[in-house]
Amino acid sequence: MRLRALLDTDALGLKLLGGEEELDRTVRGVMTTDLRDPSRYLSGGELVLTGLAWRRDAADSEPFVRILVRAGVAALAAGEAELGEVPDDLVVACARHRLPLFSVHESVAFATITEHVARQVSSERAGDLAAVVERHRRMMTGGPAGGGPEVILDLLGSDLDLRAWVLSCTGRLIAGPTVNGAALPADRCVTLATEQQAAGRAPRRGPHRVTVQNTTYSLFPVRSGGRDAEAAATAPAPQGAGEAAGAALSDWVLAVEADAGDWPEERLDLLHGVTQLIAVERDRRDAARTVRRRLAQEVLELVQTSAPPAEIAARLRVAAPVLLPGLGAAPHWQVVVARLEQEGRDAETGAAAQALLEEILVDPLATGPEPSDRIAVAHLGDEAVALVPLPSVAAEAEGRQSGVLADALLAAVEGPLSAGLGEDGRLTVGVSATVHAAEGLRGALEEARHARRVAAARPGRVCAAGHQELASHVLLLPFVPDDVRRAFTARLLDPLREYDRRHRAELIPTLEAFLDCDGSWTRCATRLHLHVNTLRYRVGRIEQLTGRDLSRLEDKLDFFLALRMS
């Protein structure tokens, strides 16, 4: 703001005492001081407010004004409450150094002036930043990439003093400043993403505010695919809008370290504009995946139609350099299948599942401009199918598992996605074994689909299953009808649970340990830190309560299955 604008506001009680020719100076801030030398606290452009407590006699005015001028302040405003009128020696010193001087009426508090200046400067900074944002938006949409989200986050920090981070739907850090030399902690990112996912289900205008470890954040959704942020944030998804509802799950989030509850509409509008700008960059990244998606689509369509292995192999040779640049030999492959289900949504959700699977498969430890640049995900009907290249399977040759593992796949993303799915949605994932040639892809696809069905039979909003589970009893248990499952487990385990509840006897933990030790009395007693005779007593009580004999294989198997189904 300009100094001249201060005189136009009667409520500030300012009177110009000198420096009329300097009233076009820009005010960048305000500071109140009665120090004889406040230079260490000045950065230039301030309106300095003083009660004149630093002045002992007329000789003090000249050095005080000289210090202010060297610091580059915009003007000085002296209060009348202490001395009645501003001393002439101060007026003369300011005129000599061409420093504009105001007097402040004794009825006006310095806090009133401070609040007014701060509000005006903040609004003008927001306007300046909005102009920069608009220029950056035009540059990004009309030409080469403008530097990514990092550029706009730097602008928020430098122009509005706001620290902000861009996070994926699962809490992966995409861009943002460091805090005390370290990135925003991973657990904090996941917590913020989870909060936004849960808030995104409520039909209210953003931002959503949350306090984590005594720090308040305002969360703004970053929409993609041309979806309007404000419309999506203020209206619930209509029936039949499966794609839109599913796509919201994969939204990024702009997490701003500030409480936006009392922000003016202009600043809120600015931040919503920033999210739209970041969405442009996200759409640019999504467009870069088009080739990989098309390659995956072509290969998987050949696999589904039982095309000759030679044709599939030829297509894979084309895909390998794109997915794994610099790889000398054809890689090995895994297939991962995901399905997104939302109750009451009739539209296909394959594209939404595709976006989620791309995010789930990102290696959080990967480096480079975009860690998803080696993931090829297509969607076939209501399924998303990923073709995952593996440069080596040496670990498998040594007896260790490699590649994508179902039990670890959803560990970091289950919380945020479960919050976004709520009570009316599910995401299920199946993972195949590694195949070494085109001939194995058909079987890998079917294997991943079977594993996904096993995952779908389990409770929970986000579930995954791997190929290892297709060769054991785990494959069969999920398909046992619920009423049969409940009756079977109740008949065997309810007597033991009731006894444990009344006597605190720990019969259920004892049974689990006994079966896990293959019926070995010594090993089980050692594991439970019991005397063998105490263990024999407990097992005898189990047999008495259930009418079973734990020395018989059939009864051991029944107990084992009951525990697994409970």
XYZ file of C-alpha atoms in Angstrom:
566
model
C 0.000 0.000 0.000
C 1.042 3.651 -0.463
C 1.631 6.086 2.390
C -0.904 8.408 0.798
C -3.655 5.831 1.467
C -3.106 6.151 5.237
C -4.288 9.756 5.216
C -7.528 8.749 3.502
C -8.623 6.671 6.513
C -9.951 9.010 9.226
C -10.183 6.223 11.808
C -6.387 6.006 11.927
C -6.067 9.524 13.382
C -2.968 10.367 11.336
C -1.778 13.907 10.556
C 1.028 14.605 8.097
C 3.811 16.721 9.623
C 6.302 16.509 6.778
C 7.367 14.634 3.659
C 4.379 15.271 1.423
C 6.534 14.708 -1.672
C 7.340 11.152 -0.454
C 3.756 9.906 0.006
C 3.986 7.526 -2.950
C 6.360 5.285 -1.007
C 5.221 1.675 -0.588
C 4.489 0.320 2.894
C 5.425 -3.353 3.237
C 4.806 -3.759 6.961
C 4.427 -2.047 10.321
C 6.534 -2.024 13.515
C 6.030 -0.469 16.945
C 9.180 0.440 18.873
C 10.591 2.686 21.603
C 14.152 1.402 21.263
C 16.890 3.943 20.664
C 18.294 1.648 17.940
C 15.654 -0.691 16.434
C 17.690 -1.388 13.263
C 18.169 -5.089 13.974
C 14.397 -5.583 13.764
C 13.883 -3.634 10.523
C 14.040 -5.066 7.016
C 12.904 -2.020 4.998
C 9.564 -0.601 3.883
C 8.007 -0.456 7.376
C 5.784 2.207 8.866
C 7.437 2.689 12.280
C 5.127 3.598 15.186
C 6.712 5.098 18.300
C 5.536 6.555 21.595
C 8.764 8.611 21.865
C 9.926 6.886 25.073
C 13.420 6.717 23.519
C 13.690 10.566 23.486
C 15.350 12.140 26.541
C 16.240 15.488 24.953
C 16.319 17.234 21.575
C 19.713 15.731 20.674
C 18.208 12.202 20.488
C 16.021 12.874 17.439
C 18.756 13.199 14.820
C 20.506 9.820 15.490
C 17.153 8.023 15.789
C 15.945 9.306 12.413
C 19.323 8.556 10.824
C 19.036 4.903 11.958
C 15.544 4.596 10.467
C 16.615 6.060 7.131
C 19.601 3.702 6.893
C 17.240 0.786 7.530
C 15.029 1.907 4.622
C 11.786 2.467 6.519
C 8.900 4.039 4.626
C 7.762 6.543 7.270
C 7.616 7.378 10.987
C 4.406 7.916 13.001
C 4.796 9.441 16.478
C 2.105 9.245 19.150
C 0.828 12.335 20.948
C -0.139 10.546 24.146
C 3.291 10.894 25.839
C 4.371 14.495 25.033
C 1.177 16.052 23.752
C 2.652 17.286 20.486
C 5.433 15.854 18.361
C 8.665 17.761 19.244
C 9.973 20.234 16.670
C 13.447 18.652 16.758
C 11.960 15.389 15.455
C 10.079 17.260 12.704
C 13.304 18.980 11.631
C 15.330 15.732 11.656
C 12.759 13.946 9.506
C 12.640 16.844 7.035
C 16.441 16.872 6.793
C 16.510 13.152 5.895
C 13.335 13.272 3.721
C 11.558 10.790 6.009
C 7.744 11.262 6.000
C 6.456 11.987 9.513
C 2.932 11.527 10.897
C 1.464 12.316 14.257
C -1.006 9.854 15.829
C -3.891 11.296 17.818
C -3.847 10.223 21.460
C -7.290 8.589 21.107
C -6.033 6.083 18.494
C -4.281 2.887 19.629
C -1.223 1.761 17.736
C -2.915 -1.657 17.464
C -5.615 -0.090 15.281
C -3.035 1.224 12.823
C -1.080 -2.041 12.900
C -4.161 -4.130 12.124
C -5.229 -1.830 9.278
C -1.806 -1.796 7.614
C -1.309 -5.549 8.028
C -4.710 -6.267 6.472
C -4.095 -3.974 3.524
C -0.570 -5.272 2.873
C -1.747 -8.889 3.090
C -4.561 -8.260 0.613
C -2.203 -6.559 -1.824
C 0.310 -9.380 -1.509
C -2.483 -11.821 -2.255
C -3.361 -9.788 -5.333
C 0.267 -9.746 -6.440
C 0.522 -13.484 -5.930
C -2.725 -14.024 -7.809
C -1.219 -12.190 -10.762
C 1.907 -14.319 -10.580
C -0.245 -17.440 -10.322
C -2.228 -16.396 -13.366
C 0.950 -15.825 -15.380
C 2.269 -19.168 -14.260
C -1.024 -20.832 -15.173
C -0.899 -19.432 -18.694
C 2.701 -20.518 -19.062
C 1.921 -24.068 -17.935
C -1.212 -24.501 -20.012
C 0.065 -22.830 -23.131
C 3.648 -24.013 -23.363
C 6.376 -26.078 -21.713
C 6.163 -27.133 -18.069
C 6.491 -24.241 -15.657
C 8.540 -25.955 -12.980
C 5.902 -28.082 -11.296
C 4.164 -27.610 -7.936
C 7.443 -26.575 -6.289
C 7.310 -23.180 -8.038
C 3.866 -22.252 -6.761
C 4.699 -23.505 -3.256
C 7.762 -21.259 -3.287
C 5.493 -18.334 -4.214
C 3.168 -19.116 -1.309
C 6.136 -19.112 1.031
C 7.824 -15.966 -0.255
C 4.748 -13.800 -0.916
C 2.244 -14.935 1.721
C 4.568 -16.527 4.277
C 2.619 -19.799 4.008
C 4.292 -23.173 4.202
C 2.428 -25.741 2.134
C 2.873 -29.261 0.809
C 1.285 -31.243 -2.013
C 0.398 -34.805 -1.021
C -1.042 -37.700 -2.972
C -4.303 -39.364 -1.977
C -2.347 -41.848 0.150
C -0.054 -39.317 1.806
C 2.959 -39.610 -0.504
C 4.886 -36.333 -0.461
C 4.880 -34.864 -3.971
C 6.289 -31.394 -3.312
C 6.921 -29.040 -0.442
C 9.496 -27.273 1.704
C 11.619 -28.822 4.417
C 11.057 -28.097 8.109
C 14.281 -27.508 10.031
C 16.165 -29.147 7.191
C 13.946 -32.255 7.060
C 10.975 -33.190 4.901
C 7.494 -33.339 6.385
C 7.432 -36.654 8.322
C 5.833 -39.554 6.454
C 3.408 -40.334 9.271
C 2.271 -36.694 9.285
C 1.657 -36.864 5.522
C -0.434 -40.032 5.898
C -2.445 -38.470 8.739
C -3.219 -35.368 6.668
C -4.204 -37.451 3.640
C -6.462 -39.600 5.832
C -8.149 -36.508 7.263
C -8.755 -35.110 3.774
C -10.126 -38.429 2.508
C -12.617 -38.522 5.385
C -13.519 -34.841 4.949
C -13.987 -35.333 1.204
C -17.032 -37.491 1.876
C -18.886 -34.612 3.567
C -20.800 -32.157 1.317
C -19.253 -28.999 2.737
C -17.040 -26.291 1.323
C -13.325 -26.656 1.940
C -10.849 -26.191 3.308
C -10.923 -28.840 5.998
C -8.967 -27.807 9.098
C -7.160 -30.275 11.329
C -4.672 -30.013 14.190
C -1.825 -32.544 14.305
C 0.679 -32.393 17.166
C -0.274 -28.818 18.065
C 0.050 -27.624 14.449
C -3.050 -26.554 12.496
C -3.311 -27.355 8.802
C -5.896 -26.289 6.233
C -6.481 -28.948 3.595
C -7.549 -28.072 0.050
C -8.396 -30.857 -2.437
C -6.546 -30.779 -5.746
C -8.950 -32.087 -8.379
C -7.857 -33.650 -11.624
C -9.212 -34.278 -15.091
C -10.882 -30.888 -15.400
C -13.129 -31.421 -12.378
C -14.063 -28.160 -10.698
C -12.724 -28.003 -7.146
C -15.459 -25.811 -5.712
C -18.336 -27.735 -7.273
C -16.919 -31.054 -6.117
C -16.259 -29.738 -2.631
C -19.743 -28.338 -2.084
C -21.993 -31.016 -3.585
C -22.270 -34.740 -2.845
C -21.851 -37.164 -5.689
C -25.191 -37.978 -7.322
C -26.436 -41.488 -7.757
C -24.854 -43.110 -10.750
C -21.753 -40.906 -10.580
C -19.438 -43.788 -9.819
C -16.560 -42.398 -11.823
C -16.705 -38.981 -10.158
C -16.998 -40.448 -6.671
C -14.190 -42.885 -7.354
C -12.006 -40.206 -8.894
C -12.308 -38.105 -5.730
C -10.487 -40.884 -3.887
C -7.393 -40.236 -5.979
C -7.381 -36.447 -5.493
C -4.181 -34.812 -4.330
C -4.304 -32.464 -1.346
C -2.694 -29.080 -0.708
C -1.841 -28.976 3.013
C -1.244 -25.405 4.237
C 0.287 -24.844 7.664
C -2.278 -22.258 8.769
C -5.801 -21.975 10.141
C -7.941 -20.732 7.265
C -11.035 -20.420 9.430
C -10.865 -16.634 9.610
C -9.363 -15.964 6.188
C -11.144 -13.436 3.948
C -12.865 -14.717 0.839
C -10.170 -13.212 -1.376
C -7.447 -15.343 0.193
C -9.590 -18.488 0.104
C -10.305 -17.854 -3.570
C -6.584 -17.449 -4.160
C -5.779 -20.789 -2.539
C -8.506 -22.508 -4.556
C -6.875 -20.974 -7.628
C -3.546 -22.410 -6.504
C -5.097 -25.885 -6.321
C -6.346 -25.493 -9.878
C -2.854 -24.556 -10.967
C -1.379 -27.625 -9.260
C -4.110 -29.690 -10.932
C -2.779 -28.496 -14.303
C 0.602 -29.965 -13.415
C -1.045 -33.178 -12.275
C -2.952 -33.474 -15.527
C 0.329 -32.938 -17.355
C 1.871 -35.838 -15.454
C -1.158 -38.005 -16.152
C -0.866 -37.214 -19.851
C 2.730 -38.418 -19.754
C 1.428 -41.829 -18.701
C -0.673 -42.186 -21.827
C 1.944 -44.165 -23.755
C 2.520 -46.581 -20.869
C -1.199 -47.052 -20.385
C -1.697 -47.709 -24.090
C 1.098 -50.279 -24.141
C -0.382 -52.082 -21.175
C -3.842 -51.981 -22.742
C -2.583 -53.495 -25.989
C -0.634 -56.270 -24.272
C -3.464 -57.194 -21.918
C -6.053 -57.242 -24.693
C -3.831 -59.674 -26.584
C -3.518 -61.796 -23.441
C -7.290 -61.819 -22.859
C -8.038 -62.880 -26.416
C -5.483 -65.734 -26.228
C -3.290 -64.246 -28.953
C -0.240 -66.294 -30.020
C 2.642 -65.992 -27.500
C 4.940 -64.761 -30.278
C 2.679 -61.754 -30.896
C 2.479 -60.977 -27.178
C 6.264 -61.319 -26.861
C 6.781 -58.891 -29.742
C 4.534 -56.334 -28.053
C 6.389 -56.833 -24.768
C 9.700 -56.146 -26.469
C 8.274 -52.787 -27.550
C 6.994 -52.066 -24.033
C 10.150 -53.009 -22.105
C 12.343 -50.034 -23.169
C 9.545 -47.592 -22.315
C 8.825 -49.088 -18.903
C 12.422 -49.837 -17.965
C 14.696 -47.505 -19.931
C 18.269 -48.692 -20.111
C 17.451 -52.326 -19.374
C 19.516 -54.618 -21.589
C 17.335 -57.735 -21.554
C 13.597 -58.350 -21.536
C 12.310 -58.165 -17.942
C 10.148 -60.528 -15.965
C 6.578 -59.495 -15.213
C 3.896 -59.513 -12.550
C 0.208 -58.767 -12.967
C -1.778 -56.852 -10.354
C -5.570 -56.556 -10.568
C -7.689 -54.053 -8.612
C -11.403 -53.430 -8.465
C -13.237 -50.500 -6.918
C -16.802 -51.128 -5.762
C -19.155 -48.399 -4.559
C -22.660 -49.196 -3.368
C -25.375 -47.384 -5.285
C -23.025 -46.416 -8.139
C -24.030 -47.839 -11.482
C -21.248 -46.405 -13.631
C -18.033 -48.262 -14.320
C -15.243 -47.490 -11.899
C -12.381 -48.911 -13.945
C -10.739 -45.548 -14.627
C -10.907 -44.580 -10.943
C -9.421 -47.949 -9.964
C -6.704 -47.320 -12.552
C -5.688 -44.044 -10.886
C -5.689 -45.643 -7.435
C -3.646 -48.640 -8.569
C -1.071 -46.344 -10.169
C -0.696 -44.581 -6.837
C -0.584 -47.791 -4.795
C 2.206 -49.237 -6.938
C 4.461 -46.179 -6.624
C 7.643 -47.086 -4.787
C 7.913 -44.470 -1.981
C 11.712 -44.870 -2.035
C 12.008 -44.280 -5.768
C 13.860 -41.188 -6.936
C 13.484 -39.035 -10.015
C 10.969 -36.481 -11.236
C 8.049 -38.903 -11.142
C 8.376 -42.280 -9.409
C 5.385 -43.728 -11.267
C 7.132 -43.526 -14.642
C 7.645 -47.294 -14.761
C 4.092 -48.379 -13.993
C 1.761 -49.451 -16.795
C -1.884 -49.700 -15.701
C -4.823 -50.294 -18.009
C -8.477 -50.736 -17.172
C -10.456 -53.596 -18.627
C -14.131 -53.014 -17.898
C -14.524 -52.541 -14.137
C -11.014 -53.799 -13.371
C -7.681 -52.002 -13.324
C -4.821 -54.238 -14.426
C -1.154 -53.386 -13.926
C 1.688 -54.871 -15.900
C 4.639 -54.568 -13.514
C 8.125 -55.080 -15.001
C 10.808 -56.636 -12.791
C 14.408 -56.208 -13.905
C 15.623 -59.257 -11.970
C 14.337 -62.295 -10.112
C 17.662 -63.274 -8.624
C 16.093 -63.112 -5.182
C 13.619 -65.846 -6.102
C 16.457 -68.090 -7.209
C 17.903 -67.685 -3.717
C 14.640 -68.680 -2.086
C 13.477 -65.129 -1.307
C 10.417 -63.366 -2.601
C 10.814 -60.419 -4.944
C 8.610 -57.978 -6.784
C 5.179 -56.880 -5.559
C 4.070 -58.581 -2.331
C 0.378 -58.488 -1.464
C 0.841 -58.348 2.295
C 3.040 -55.238 2.036
C 1.283 -53.573 -0.914
C -1.427 -51.791 1.056
C 0.412 -51.236 4.336
C 0.979 -47.502 3.825
C -2.227 -46.694 1.941
C -4.907 -48.684 3.757
C -5.710 -45.935 6.282
C -6.271 -43.044 3.866
C -8.170 -45.106 1.287
C -10.388 -46.730 3.928
C -11.297 -43.267 5.194
C -12.199 -42.168 1.670
C -14.232 -45.278 0.886
C -16.253 -45.037 4.095
C -19.075 -47.498 4.580
C -20.227 -47.742 0.963
C -17.068 -48.643 -0.942
C -14.374 -51.304 -1.220
C -11.033 -51.672 -2.979
C -9.717 -55.197 -3.512
C -6.366 -56.147 -5.038
C -4.873 -59.410 -6.276
C -1.213 -60.086 -7.122
C 0.163 -62.798 -9.412
C 3.431 -64.659 -9.236
C 6.357 -63.597 -11.416
C 6.328 -64.899 -14.983
C 9.405 -65.044 -17.185
C 7.905 -65.157 -20.657
C 4.886 -64.071 -22.678
C 3.404 -67.578 -22.423
C 2.862 -67.061 -18.689
C 0.938 -63.789 -18.829
C -2.453 -65.407 -19.449
C -2.046 -67.544 -16.341
C -0.702 -64.593 -14.364
C -3.760 -62.509 -15.230
C -6.133 -65.256 -14.133
C -4.056 -65.862 -11.010
C -4.237 -62.186 -10.044
C -8.008 -62.193 -10.634
C -8.460 -65.271 -8.438
C -6.353 -63.654 -5.720
C -8.504 -60.535 -5.918
C -11.630 -62.655 -5.397
C -10.034 -64.125 -2.270
C -9.354 -60.578 -1.053
C -12.953 -59.600 -1.838
C -14.247 -62.398 0.398
C -12.474 -60.900 3.402
C -13.823 -58.188 5.714
C -12.448 -54.692 5.420
C -12.635 -51.762 3.014
C -9.178 -52.266 1.491
C -7.919 -55.839 1.055
C -5.213 -57.598 -0.942
C -4.264 -61.224 -1.573
C -1.297 -62.806 -3.302
C -0.695 -65.865 -5.428
C 0.802 -67.726 -2.446
C -2.644 -67.939 -0.872
C -4.148 -69.778 -3.825
C -2.389 -73.037 -2.919
C -3.590 -73.402 0.690
C -6.676 -73.620 2.865
C -6.816 -69.806 2.770
C -8.253 -70.074 -0.745
C -11.234 -72.066 0.545
C -12.047 -70.373 3.842
C -13.350 -67.059 2.445
C -15.968 -68.874 0.391
C -17.548 -70.687 3.352
C -21.052 -69.190 3.876
C -21.253 -66.838 6.826
C -23.908 -68.841 8.687
C -21.874 -72.046 8.346
C -18.731 -70.206 9.452
C -20.436 -68.781 12.547
C -22.017 -72.078 13.553
C -18.763 -74.021 13.156
C -16.601 -71.574 15.127
C -19.237 -71.074 17.837
C -19.573 -74.801 18.445
C -15.829 -75.255 18.951
C -14.618 -71.945 20.401
C -17.517 -70.387 22.348
C -17.144 -72.804 25.329
C -13.462 -71.860 25.567
C -14.148 -68.117 25.277
C -16.801 -68.289 27.984
C -14.456 -70.201 30.270
C -11.665 -67.667 29.625
C -14.041 -64.825 30.363
C -15.065 -66.281 33.732
C -11.732 -67.734 34.875
C -9.073 -65.799 32.892
C -7.621 -69.154 31.981
C -6.201 -68.179 28.542
C -7.404 -71.392 26.903
C -7.717 -69.775 23.447
C -4.087 -68.471 23.420
C -2.946 -71.849 24.710
C -4.797 -73.650 21.906
C -3.293 -71.361 19.266
C 0.235 -71.879 20.593
C -0.239 -75.659 20.883
C -1.331 -75.959 17.259
C 1.398 -73.568 16.095
C 3.984 -75.815 17.810
C 2.584 -78.881 15.997
C 1.433 -80.424 19.274
C 4.904 -80.385 20.869
C 4.461 -80.159 24.649
C 8.000 -78.983 25.299
C 8.126 -76.268 22.636
C 4.656 -74.996 23.515
C 5.402 -74.850 27.246
C 8.617 -72.959 26.524
C 6.828 -70.462 24.284
C 4.125 -69.829 26.900
C 6.616 -69.835 29.810
C 4.616 -72.587 31.513
C 5.477 -75.843 33.244
C 4.586 -78.803 31.047
C 2.119 -80.055 33.680
C 0.314 -76.698 33.602
C 0.109 -76.954 29.824
C -1.265 -80.516 30.040
C -3.910 -79.296 32.491
C -5.017 -76.538 30.118
C -5.162 -78.834 27.087
C -7.145 -81.313 29.140
C -9.610 -78.580 30.057
C -9.938 -77.656 26.345
C -10.712 -81.275 25.459
C -13.204 -81.553 28.344
C -15.096 -78.399 27.360
C -15.277 -79.229 23.640
C -15.458 -83.030 23.627
C -12.503 -83.165 21.217
C -9.169 -84.961 21.392
C -6.114 -82.898 20.488
C -4.080 -86.010 19.820
C -6.264 -86.743 16.785
C -5.370 -85.094 13.454
C -9.033 -84.494 12.559
C -9.739 -82.588 15.775
C -6.520 -80.572 15.434
C -7.571 -79.611 11.909
C -11.054 -78.563 13.062
C -9.591 -76.329 15.764
C -7.101 -74.878 13.266
C -9.837 -73.982 10.773
C -12.118 -72.575 13.490
C -9.380 -70.251 14.674
C -8.684 -69.122 11.104
C -12.373 -68.412 10.421
C -13.069 -66.626 13.706
